[in-house]
Short mmCIF file of C-alpha atoms in Angstrom, two decimals:
data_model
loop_
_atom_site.label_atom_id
_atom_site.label_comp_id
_atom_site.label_asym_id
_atom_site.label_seq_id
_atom_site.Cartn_x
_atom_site.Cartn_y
_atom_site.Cartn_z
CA UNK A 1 59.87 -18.31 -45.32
CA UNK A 2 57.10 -20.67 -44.28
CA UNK A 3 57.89 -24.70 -44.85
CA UNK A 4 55.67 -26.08 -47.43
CA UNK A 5 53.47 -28.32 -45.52
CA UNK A 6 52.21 -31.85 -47.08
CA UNK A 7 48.06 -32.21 -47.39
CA UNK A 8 48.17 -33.58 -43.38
CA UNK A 9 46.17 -36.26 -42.78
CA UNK A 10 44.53 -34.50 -39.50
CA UNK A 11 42.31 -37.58 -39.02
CA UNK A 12 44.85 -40.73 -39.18
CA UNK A 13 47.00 -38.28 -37.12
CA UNK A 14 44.83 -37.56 -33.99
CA UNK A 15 43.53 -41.56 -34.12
CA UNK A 16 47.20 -42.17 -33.67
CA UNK A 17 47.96 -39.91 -31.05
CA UNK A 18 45.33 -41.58 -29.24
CA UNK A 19 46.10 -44.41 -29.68
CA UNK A 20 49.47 -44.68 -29.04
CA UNK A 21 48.55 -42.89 -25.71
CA UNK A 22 45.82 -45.32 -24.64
CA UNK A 23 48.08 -48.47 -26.06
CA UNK A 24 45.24 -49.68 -27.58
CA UNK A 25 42.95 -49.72 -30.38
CA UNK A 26 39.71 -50.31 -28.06
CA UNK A 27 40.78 -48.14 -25.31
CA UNK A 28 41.75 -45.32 -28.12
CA UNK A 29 37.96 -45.56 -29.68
CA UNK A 30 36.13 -45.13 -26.65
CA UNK A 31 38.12 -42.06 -25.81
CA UNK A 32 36.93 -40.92 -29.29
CA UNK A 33 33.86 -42.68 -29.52
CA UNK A 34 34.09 -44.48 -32.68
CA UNK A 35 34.18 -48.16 -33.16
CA UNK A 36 37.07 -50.37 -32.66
CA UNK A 37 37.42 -51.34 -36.74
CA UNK A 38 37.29 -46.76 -37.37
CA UNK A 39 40.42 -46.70 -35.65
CA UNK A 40 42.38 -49.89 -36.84
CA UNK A 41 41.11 -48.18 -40.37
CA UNK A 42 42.50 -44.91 -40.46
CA UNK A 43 45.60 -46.09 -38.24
CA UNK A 44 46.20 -48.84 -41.57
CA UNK A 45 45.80 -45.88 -43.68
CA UNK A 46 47.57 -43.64 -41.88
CA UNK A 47 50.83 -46.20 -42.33
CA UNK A 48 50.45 -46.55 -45.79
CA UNK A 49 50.32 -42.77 -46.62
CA UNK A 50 53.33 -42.89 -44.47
CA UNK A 51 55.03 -45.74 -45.82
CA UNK A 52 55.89 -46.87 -42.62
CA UNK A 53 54.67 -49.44 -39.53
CA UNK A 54 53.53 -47.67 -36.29
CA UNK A 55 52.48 -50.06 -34.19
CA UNK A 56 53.15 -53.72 -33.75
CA UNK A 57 50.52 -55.72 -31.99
CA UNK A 58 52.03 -57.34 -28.68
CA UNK A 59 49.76 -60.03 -26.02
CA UNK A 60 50.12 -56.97 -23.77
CA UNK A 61 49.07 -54.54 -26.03
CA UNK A 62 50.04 -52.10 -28.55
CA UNK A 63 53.98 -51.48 -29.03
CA UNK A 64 55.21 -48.29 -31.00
CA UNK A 65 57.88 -49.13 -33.81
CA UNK A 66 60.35 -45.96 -33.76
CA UNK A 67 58.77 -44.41 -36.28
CA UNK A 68 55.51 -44.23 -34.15
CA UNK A 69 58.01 -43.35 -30.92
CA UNK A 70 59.54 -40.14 -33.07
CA UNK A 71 56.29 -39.27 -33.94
CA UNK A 72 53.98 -39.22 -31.09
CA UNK A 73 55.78 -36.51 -28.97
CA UNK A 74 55.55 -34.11 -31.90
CA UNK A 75 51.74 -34.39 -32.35
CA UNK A 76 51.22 -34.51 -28.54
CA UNK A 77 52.91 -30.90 -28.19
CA UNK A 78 51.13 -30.13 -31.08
CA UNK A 79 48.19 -30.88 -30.40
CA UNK A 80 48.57 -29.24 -27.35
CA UNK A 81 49.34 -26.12 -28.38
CA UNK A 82 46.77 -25.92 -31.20
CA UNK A 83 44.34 -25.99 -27.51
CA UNK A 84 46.29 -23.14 -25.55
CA UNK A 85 45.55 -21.15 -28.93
CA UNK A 86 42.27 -21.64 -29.37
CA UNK A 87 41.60 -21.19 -26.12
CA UNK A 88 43.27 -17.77 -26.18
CA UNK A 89 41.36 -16.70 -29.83
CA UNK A 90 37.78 -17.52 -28.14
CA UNK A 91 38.89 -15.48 -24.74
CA UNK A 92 38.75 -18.44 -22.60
CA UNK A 93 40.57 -18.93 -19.62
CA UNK A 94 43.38 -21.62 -20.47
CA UNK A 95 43.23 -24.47 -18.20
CA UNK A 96 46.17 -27.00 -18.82
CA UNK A 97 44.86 -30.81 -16.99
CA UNK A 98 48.48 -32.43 -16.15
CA UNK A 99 47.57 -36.18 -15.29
CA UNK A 100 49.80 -37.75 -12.56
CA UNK A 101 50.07 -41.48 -11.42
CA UNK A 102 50.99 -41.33 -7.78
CA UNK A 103 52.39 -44.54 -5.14
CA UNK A 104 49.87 -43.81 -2.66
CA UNK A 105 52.11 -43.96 0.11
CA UNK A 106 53.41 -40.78 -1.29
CA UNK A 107 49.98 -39.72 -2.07
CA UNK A 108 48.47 -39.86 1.63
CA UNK A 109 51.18 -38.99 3.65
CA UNK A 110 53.27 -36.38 1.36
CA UNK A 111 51.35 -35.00 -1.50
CA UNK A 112 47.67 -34.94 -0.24
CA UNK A 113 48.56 -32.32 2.36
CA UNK A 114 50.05 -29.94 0.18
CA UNK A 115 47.98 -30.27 -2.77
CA UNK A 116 45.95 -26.56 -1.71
CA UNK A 117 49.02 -24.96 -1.47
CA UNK A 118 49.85 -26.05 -5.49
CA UNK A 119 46.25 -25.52 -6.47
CA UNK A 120 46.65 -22.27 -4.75
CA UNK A 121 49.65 -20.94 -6.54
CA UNK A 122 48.70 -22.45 -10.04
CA UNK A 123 44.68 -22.21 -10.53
CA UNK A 124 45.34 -22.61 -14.22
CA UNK A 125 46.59 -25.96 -13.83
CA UNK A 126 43.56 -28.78 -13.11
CA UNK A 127 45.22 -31.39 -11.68
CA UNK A 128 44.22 -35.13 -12.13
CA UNK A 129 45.91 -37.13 -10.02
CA UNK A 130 45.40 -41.67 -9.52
CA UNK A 131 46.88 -43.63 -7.26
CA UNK A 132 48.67 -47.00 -7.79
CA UNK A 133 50.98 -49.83 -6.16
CA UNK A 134 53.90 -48.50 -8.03
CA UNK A 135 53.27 -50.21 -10.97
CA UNK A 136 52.52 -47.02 -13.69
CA UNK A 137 52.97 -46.83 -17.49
CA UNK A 138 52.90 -43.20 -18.20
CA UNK A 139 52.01 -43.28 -21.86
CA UNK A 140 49.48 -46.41 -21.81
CA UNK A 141 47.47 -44.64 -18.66
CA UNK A 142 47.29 -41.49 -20.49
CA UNK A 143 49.48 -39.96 -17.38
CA UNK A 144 51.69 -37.02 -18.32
CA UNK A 145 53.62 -38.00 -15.23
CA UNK A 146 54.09 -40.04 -12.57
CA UNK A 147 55.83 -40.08 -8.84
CA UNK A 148 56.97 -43.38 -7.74
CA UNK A 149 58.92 -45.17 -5.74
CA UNK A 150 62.22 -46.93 -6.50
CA UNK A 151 66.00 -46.52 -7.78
CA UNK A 152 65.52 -43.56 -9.44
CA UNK A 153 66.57 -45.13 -12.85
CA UNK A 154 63.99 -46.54 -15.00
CA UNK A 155 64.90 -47.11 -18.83
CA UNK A 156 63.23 -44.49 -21.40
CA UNK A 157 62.30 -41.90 -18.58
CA UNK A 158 63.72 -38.53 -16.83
CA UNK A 159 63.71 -38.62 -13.31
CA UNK A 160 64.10 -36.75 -10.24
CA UNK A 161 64.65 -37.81 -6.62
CA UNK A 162 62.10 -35.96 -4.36
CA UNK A 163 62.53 -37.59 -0.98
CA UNK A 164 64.61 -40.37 0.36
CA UNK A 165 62.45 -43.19 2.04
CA UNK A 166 64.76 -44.99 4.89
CA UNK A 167 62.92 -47.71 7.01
CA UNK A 168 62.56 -47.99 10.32
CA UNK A 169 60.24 -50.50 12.75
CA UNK A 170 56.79 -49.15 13.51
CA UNK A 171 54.32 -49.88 15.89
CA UNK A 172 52.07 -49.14 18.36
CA UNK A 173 52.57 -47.34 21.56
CA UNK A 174 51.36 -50.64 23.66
CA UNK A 175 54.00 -52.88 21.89
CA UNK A 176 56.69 -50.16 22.17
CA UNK A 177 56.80 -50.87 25.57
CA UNK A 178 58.20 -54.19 25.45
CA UNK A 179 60.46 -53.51 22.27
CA UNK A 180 63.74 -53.11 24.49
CA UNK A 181 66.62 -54.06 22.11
CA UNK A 182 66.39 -55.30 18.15
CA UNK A 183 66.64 -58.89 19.28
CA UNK A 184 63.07 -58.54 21.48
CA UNK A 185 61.01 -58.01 17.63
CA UNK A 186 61.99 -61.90 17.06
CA UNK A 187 58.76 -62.12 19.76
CA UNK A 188 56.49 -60.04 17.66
CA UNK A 189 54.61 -60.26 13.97
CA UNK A 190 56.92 -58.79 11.46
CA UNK A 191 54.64 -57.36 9.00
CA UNK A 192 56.65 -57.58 5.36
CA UNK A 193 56.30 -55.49 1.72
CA UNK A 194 56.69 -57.15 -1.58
CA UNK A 195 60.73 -56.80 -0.83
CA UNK A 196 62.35 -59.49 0.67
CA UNK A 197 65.05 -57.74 1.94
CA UNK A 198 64.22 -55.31 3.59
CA UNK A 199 64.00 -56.67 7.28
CA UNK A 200 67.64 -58.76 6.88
CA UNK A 201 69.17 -55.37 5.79
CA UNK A 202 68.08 -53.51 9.07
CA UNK A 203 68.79 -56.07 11.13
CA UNK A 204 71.88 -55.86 9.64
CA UNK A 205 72.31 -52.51 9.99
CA UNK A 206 71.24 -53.08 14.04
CA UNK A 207 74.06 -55.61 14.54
CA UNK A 208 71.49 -57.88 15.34
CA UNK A 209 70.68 -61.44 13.68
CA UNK A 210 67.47 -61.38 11.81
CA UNK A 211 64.56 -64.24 13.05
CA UNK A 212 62.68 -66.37 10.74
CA UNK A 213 60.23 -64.21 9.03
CA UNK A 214 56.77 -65.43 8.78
CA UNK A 215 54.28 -62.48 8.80
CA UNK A 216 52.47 -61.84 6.49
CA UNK A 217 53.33 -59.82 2.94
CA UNK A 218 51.90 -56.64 1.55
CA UNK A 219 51.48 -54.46 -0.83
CA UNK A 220 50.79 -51.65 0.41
CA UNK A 221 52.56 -49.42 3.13
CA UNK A 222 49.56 -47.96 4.37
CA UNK A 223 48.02 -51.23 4.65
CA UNK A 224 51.50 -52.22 7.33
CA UNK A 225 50.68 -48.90 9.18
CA UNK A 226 47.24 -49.80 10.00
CA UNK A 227 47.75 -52.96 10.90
CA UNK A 228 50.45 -51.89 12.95
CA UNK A 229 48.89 -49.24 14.46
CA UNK A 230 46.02 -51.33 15.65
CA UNK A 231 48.77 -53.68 17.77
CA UNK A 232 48.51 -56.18 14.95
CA UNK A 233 52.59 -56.57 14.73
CA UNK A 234 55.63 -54.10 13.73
CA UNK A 235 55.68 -53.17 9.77
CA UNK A 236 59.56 -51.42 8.56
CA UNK A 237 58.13 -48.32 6.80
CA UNK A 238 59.32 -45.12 5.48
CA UNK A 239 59.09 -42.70 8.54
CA UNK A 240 59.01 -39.67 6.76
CA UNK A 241 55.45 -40.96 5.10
CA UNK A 242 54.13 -41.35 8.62
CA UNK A 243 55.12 -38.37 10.38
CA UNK A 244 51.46 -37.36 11.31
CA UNK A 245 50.66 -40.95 12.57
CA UNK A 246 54.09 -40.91 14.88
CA UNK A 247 52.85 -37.06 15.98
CA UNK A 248 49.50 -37.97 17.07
CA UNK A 249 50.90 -40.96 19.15
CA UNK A 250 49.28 -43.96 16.46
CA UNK A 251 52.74 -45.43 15.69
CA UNK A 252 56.24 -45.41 17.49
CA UNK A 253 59.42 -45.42 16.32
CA UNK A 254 61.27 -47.83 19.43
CA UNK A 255 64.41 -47.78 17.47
CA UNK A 256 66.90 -45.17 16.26
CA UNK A 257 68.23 -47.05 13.63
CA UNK A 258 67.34 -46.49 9.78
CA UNK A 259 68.36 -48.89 7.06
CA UNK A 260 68.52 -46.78 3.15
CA UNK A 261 66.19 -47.91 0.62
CA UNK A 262 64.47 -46.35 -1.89
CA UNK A 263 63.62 -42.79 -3.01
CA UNK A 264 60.46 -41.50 -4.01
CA UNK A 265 61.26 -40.13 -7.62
CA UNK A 266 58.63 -37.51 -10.14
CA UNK A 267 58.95 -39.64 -13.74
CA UNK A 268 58.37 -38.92 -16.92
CA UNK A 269 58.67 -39.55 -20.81
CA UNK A 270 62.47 -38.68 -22.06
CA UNK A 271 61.05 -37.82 -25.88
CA UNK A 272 58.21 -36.35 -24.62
CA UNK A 273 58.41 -32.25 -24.56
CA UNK A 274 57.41 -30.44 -21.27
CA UNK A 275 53.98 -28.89 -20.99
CA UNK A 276 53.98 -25.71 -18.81
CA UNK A 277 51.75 -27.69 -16.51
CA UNK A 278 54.70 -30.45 -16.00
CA UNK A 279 57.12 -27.71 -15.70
CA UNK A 280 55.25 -25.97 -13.02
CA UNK A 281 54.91 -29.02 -11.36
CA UNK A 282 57.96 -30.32 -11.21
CA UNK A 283 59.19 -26.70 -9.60
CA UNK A 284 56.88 -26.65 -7.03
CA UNK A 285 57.75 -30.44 -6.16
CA UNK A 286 61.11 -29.99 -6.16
CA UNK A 287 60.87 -26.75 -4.09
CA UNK A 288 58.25 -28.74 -1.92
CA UNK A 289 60.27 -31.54 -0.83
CA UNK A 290 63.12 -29.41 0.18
CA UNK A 291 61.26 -28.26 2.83
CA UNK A 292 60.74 -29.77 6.30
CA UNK A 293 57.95 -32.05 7.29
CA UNK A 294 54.77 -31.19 7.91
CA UNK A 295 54.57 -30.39 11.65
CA UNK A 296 58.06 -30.24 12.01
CA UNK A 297 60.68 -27.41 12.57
CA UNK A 298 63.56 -27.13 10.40
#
């Protein structure tokens, strides 16, 4: 027997969705194009046919109560699938978008090459992918996902580990030449990330005291690899990012050892339902990454 459904408010419902999506009132009316004031309105009266507070307004933005956090994944799904139907009634070709935040590490020297193999297997799927620093919020960047780079354990998202990262000195072949032992880099421009500890672990790790570190900091991996590839000093880099760089003879490796960090991990929303997009996505990643290198034999 069909549930007897309440007179929806279809309006307040989809300004909400929005957004709660966009976290923000501005951001949420120029996706919709109305005015800044339409959607505060029907937002206020959304919460009073409701009897309930949605949002609270934060200096950083807007912040869902729980009542707006139980909600939003329901209208997101359906919302969703009101589109997938439609599309099916009018004989259109359904094509899901599945927006993805990527490190851009990751991006350039993992993902980019194998994108036509995924766009290959799943033409249905038009994927939108923007790159960041590793700073991502899914739900306030309208992302449905995002791959980043870290612990693996982030509070209020699902995760799963794609690649490990281990560092290892980089550099060019010109420099490798003089790079004899771990204590011969104390000569040398260290190039450093955002994390501090990174060069005291693997010199650690190389039984070997680590110098005073002075070079400068990044944030950006790719940024190191240039640099370091140009002669410009040795960056401690994930080596499996760089594979094609270390192939083509722009950076060495001079040292065997590898010091654990990180792990590039695919993220998303734990109350927020699977598309078929994400789910397809998150197969072919995970079957993806189990694979050898590019260029490499198993």
């Amino acid at each position: 027997m069909p549930m007897d459904r309440p007179d929806l408010p279809l309006n307040g419902l989809r300004v909400f969705e929005a957004a709660y999506r966009q976290g923000s009132f501005t951001r949420a009316a120029i996706e919709l194009r109305v005015t800044q004031a339409a959607v505060s309105h029907q937002v206020a009266r959304l919460e009073d046919r409701l009897g309930v507070t949605l949002f609270v307004r934060a200096s950083g933005g807007l912040v869902p109560t729980d009542e707006g956090r139980a909600l939003y994944p329901v209208l997101e799904h359906g919302f969703d699938a009101m589109a997938r139907t439609l599309d099916r009634i009018t004989g259109h070709r359904h094509i899901e978008t599945l927006k993805i935040g990527v490190v851009t590490t990751f991006a350039v020297g993992w993902l980019w090459p194998r994108l036509p193999e995924f766009r290959q297997e799943h033409p249905s799927i038009d994927l939108r992918i923007s790159t960041n620093n590793n700073r991502v919020e899914i739900l306030r960047e309208g992302l449905d996902m995002a791959i980043r780079y870290g612990s693996g354990s982030w509070t209020g998202l699902e995760s799963d580990v794609l690649l490990e990262a281990p560092l290892a000195p980089l550099c060019a072949p010109s420099m490798a030449e003089y790079l004899t032992t771990p204590e011969s880099l104390s000569r040398e421009v260290l190039l450093r990330s955002y994390r501090s500890d990174e060069w005291p672990r693997w010199f650690a790790e190389a039984g070997a005291l680590c110098p005073p570190l002075t070079g400068p900091i990044f944030d950006s991996s790719l940024a190191m690899a240039e640099i370091a590839s140009d002669g410009g000093g040795v960056a401690l880099l994930p080596v499996e990012m760089f594979t094609r760089r270390i192939a083509d003879g722009r950076l060495v490796q001079p040292f065997s050892t590898m010091v654990s960090a990180s792990r590039y991990c695919l993220t998303w929303p734990a109350d927020r339902p699977p598309t078929p997009a994400m789910r397809d996505f998150r197969s072919w990643l995970l079957t993806a990454s189990a694979e050898p290198a590019l260029g490499t034999s198993a």
